[in-house]
Coordinates of C-alpha atoms in Angstrom, one line a residue:
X1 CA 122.8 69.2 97.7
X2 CA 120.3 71.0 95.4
X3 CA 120.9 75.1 95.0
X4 CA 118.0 77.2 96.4
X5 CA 116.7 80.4 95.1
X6 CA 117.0 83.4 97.2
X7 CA 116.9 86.8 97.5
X8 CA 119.3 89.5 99.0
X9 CA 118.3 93.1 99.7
X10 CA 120.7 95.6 100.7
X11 CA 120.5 98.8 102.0
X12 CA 123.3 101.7 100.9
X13 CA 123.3 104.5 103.3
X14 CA 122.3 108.0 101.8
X15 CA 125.5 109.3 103.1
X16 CA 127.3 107.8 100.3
X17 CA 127.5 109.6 97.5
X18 CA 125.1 108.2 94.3
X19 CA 127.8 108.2 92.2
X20 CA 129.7 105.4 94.1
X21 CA 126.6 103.4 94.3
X22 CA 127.7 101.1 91.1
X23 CA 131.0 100.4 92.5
X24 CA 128.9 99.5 96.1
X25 CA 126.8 97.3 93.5
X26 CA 130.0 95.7 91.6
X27 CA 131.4 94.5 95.1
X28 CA 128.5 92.9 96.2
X29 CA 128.1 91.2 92.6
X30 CA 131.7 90.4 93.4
X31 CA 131.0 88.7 96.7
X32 CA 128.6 87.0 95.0
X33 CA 130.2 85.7 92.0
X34 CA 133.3 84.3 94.2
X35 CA 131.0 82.1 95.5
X36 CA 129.6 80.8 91.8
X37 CA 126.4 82.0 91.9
X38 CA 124.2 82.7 89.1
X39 CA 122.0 85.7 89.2
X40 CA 118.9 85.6 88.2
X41 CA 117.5 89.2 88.8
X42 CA 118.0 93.0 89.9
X43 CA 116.0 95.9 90.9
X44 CA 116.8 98.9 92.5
X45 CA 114.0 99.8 95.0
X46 CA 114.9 103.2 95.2
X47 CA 114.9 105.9 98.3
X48 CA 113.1 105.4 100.9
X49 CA 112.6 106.3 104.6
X50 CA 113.5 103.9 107.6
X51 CA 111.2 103.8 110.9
X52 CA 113.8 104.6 112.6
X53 CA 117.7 105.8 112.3
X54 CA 120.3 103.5 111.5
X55 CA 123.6 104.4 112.5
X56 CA 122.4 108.3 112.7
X57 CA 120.8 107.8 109.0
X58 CA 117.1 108.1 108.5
X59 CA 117.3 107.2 104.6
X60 CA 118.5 104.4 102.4
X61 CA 118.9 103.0 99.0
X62 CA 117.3 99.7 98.5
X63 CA 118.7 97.1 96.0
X64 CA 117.6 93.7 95.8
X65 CA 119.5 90.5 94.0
X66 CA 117.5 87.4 93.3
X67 CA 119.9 84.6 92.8
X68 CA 120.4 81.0 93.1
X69 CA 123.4 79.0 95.6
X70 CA 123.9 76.2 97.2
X71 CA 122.9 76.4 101.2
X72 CA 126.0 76.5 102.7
X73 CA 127.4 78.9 100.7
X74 CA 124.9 81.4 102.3
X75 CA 127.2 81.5 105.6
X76 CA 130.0 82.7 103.8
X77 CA 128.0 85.6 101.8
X78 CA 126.7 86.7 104.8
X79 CA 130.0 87.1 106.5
X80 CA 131.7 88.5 103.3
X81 CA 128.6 91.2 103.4
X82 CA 129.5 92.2 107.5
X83 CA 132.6 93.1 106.6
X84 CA 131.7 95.5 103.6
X85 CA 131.2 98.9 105.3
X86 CA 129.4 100.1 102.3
X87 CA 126.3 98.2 103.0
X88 CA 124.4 99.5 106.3
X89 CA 121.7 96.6 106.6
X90 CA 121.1 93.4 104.4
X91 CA 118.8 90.3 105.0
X92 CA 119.1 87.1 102.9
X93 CA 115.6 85.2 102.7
X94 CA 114.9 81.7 100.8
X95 CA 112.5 82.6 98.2
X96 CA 110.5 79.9 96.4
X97 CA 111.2 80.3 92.2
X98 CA 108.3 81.0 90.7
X99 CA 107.7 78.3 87.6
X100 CA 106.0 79.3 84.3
X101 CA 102.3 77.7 85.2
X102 CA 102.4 80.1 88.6
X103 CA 103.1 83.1 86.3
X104 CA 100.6 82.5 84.2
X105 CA 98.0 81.7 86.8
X106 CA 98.7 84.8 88.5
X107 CA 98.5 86.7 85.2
X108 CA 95.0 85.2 85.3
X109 CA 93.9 85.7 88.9
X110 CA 95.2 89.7 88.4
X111 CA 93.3 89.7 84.7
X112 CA 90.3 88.3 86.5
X113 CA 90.4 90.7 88.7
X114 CA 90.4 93.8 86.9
X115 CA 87.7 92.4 85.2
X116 CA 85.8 92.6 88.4
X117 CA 87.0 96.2 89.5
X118 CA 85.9 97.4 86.0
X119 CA 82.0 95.6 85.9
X120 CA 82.0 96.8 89.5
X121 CA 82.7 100.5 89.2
X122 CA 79.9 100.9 85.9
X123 CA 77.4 99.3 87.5
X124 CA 78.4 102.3 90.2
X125 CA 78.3 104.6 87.2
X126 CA 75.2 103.2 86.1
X127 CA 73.9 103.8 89.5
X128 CA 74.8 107.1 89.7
X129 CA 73.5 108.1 86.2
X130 CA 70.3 106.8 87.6
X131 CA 69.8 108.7 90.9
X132 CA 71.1 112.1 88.5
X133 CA 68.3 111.4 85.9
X134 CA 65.9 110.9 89.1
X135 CA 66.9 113.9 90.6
X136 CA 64.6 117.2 90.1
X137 CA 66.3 120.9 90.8
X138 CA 64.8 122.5 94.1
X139 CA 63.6 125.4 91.4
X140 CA 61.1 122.7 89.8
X141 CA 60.2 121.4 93.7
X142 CA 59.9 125.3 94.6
X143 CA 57.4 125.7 91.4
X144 CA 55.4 122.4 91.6
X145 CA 54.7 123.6 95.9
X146 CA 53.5 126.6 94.7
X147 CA 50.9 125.4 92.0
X148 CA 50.0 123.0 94.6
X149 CA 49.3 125.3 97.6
X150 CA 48.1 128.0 94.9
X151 CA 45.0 125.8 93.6
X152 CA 41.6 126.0 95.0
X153 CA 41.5 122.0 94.8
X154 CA 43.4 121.0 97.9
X155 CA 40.2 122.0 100.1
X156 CA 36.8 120.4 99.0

């Protein structure tokens, strides 16, 4: 069998206090690394706000492990991560690696598309500068009415 990439993302309840969120972290890089596998990346995702409570708990810590295993090493993570009481939710997906080409094609794509944004919003500035220089204050409206309804040329 071939090792997969995947990703893990974990949830710490906000109950626990931050300062034993790197030992929470350490055992799940334990787990991990009892199993030989080689992490490739981490990010903490922060606080944020569930849709609903878990266990009584509105808020959570997200971290997220990318990583690479063998399949059926996956079952054994998982049931290693039930049993830690530290970790209120977790989800394990199969995530495709990303090669060097993609990254640089994406690079592209989002380069590309700022381009676009950018020639798109001054040709709104341009736009707008127009219909400014176009416009005339009601004062110089108000002024021209006047002369016009004030000369004797209207009526022949």
């Amino acid at each position: 069998m071939e090792e997969k990439h995947y990703e893990l993302t974990y949830i710490i309840s906000t109950t626990i206090a931050e300062t034993e969120h790197p030992a929470i972290k350490q055992s799940v890089e334990k787990i991990l690394s009892e199993h030989k596998v080689g992490i490739t990346d981490q990010q903490d995702l922060g606080k944020k706000k569930f849709s609903y409570a878990i266990d009584k708990v509105r808020h959570g810590f997200y971290q997220s492990i990318e990583f690479n295993a063998m399949p059926d090493t996956i079952i054994t993570i998982t049931a290693a991560l039930k049993l830690n009481n530290n970790v209120l939710r977790f989800l394990i997906i199969s995530k495709k690696e990303v090669t060097a080409e993609e990254q640089e094609l994406q690079a592209k794509l989002k380069t590309a598309q700022a381009d676009k944004q950018a020639k798109t919003k001054e040709a709104e500035e341009k736009k707008e500068e127009e219909t400014s220089a176009t416009k005339v204050s009601l004062e110089d409206l108000d002024e021209k009415l006047d002369q016009i309804l004030e000369s004797d040329d209207l009526i022949d």
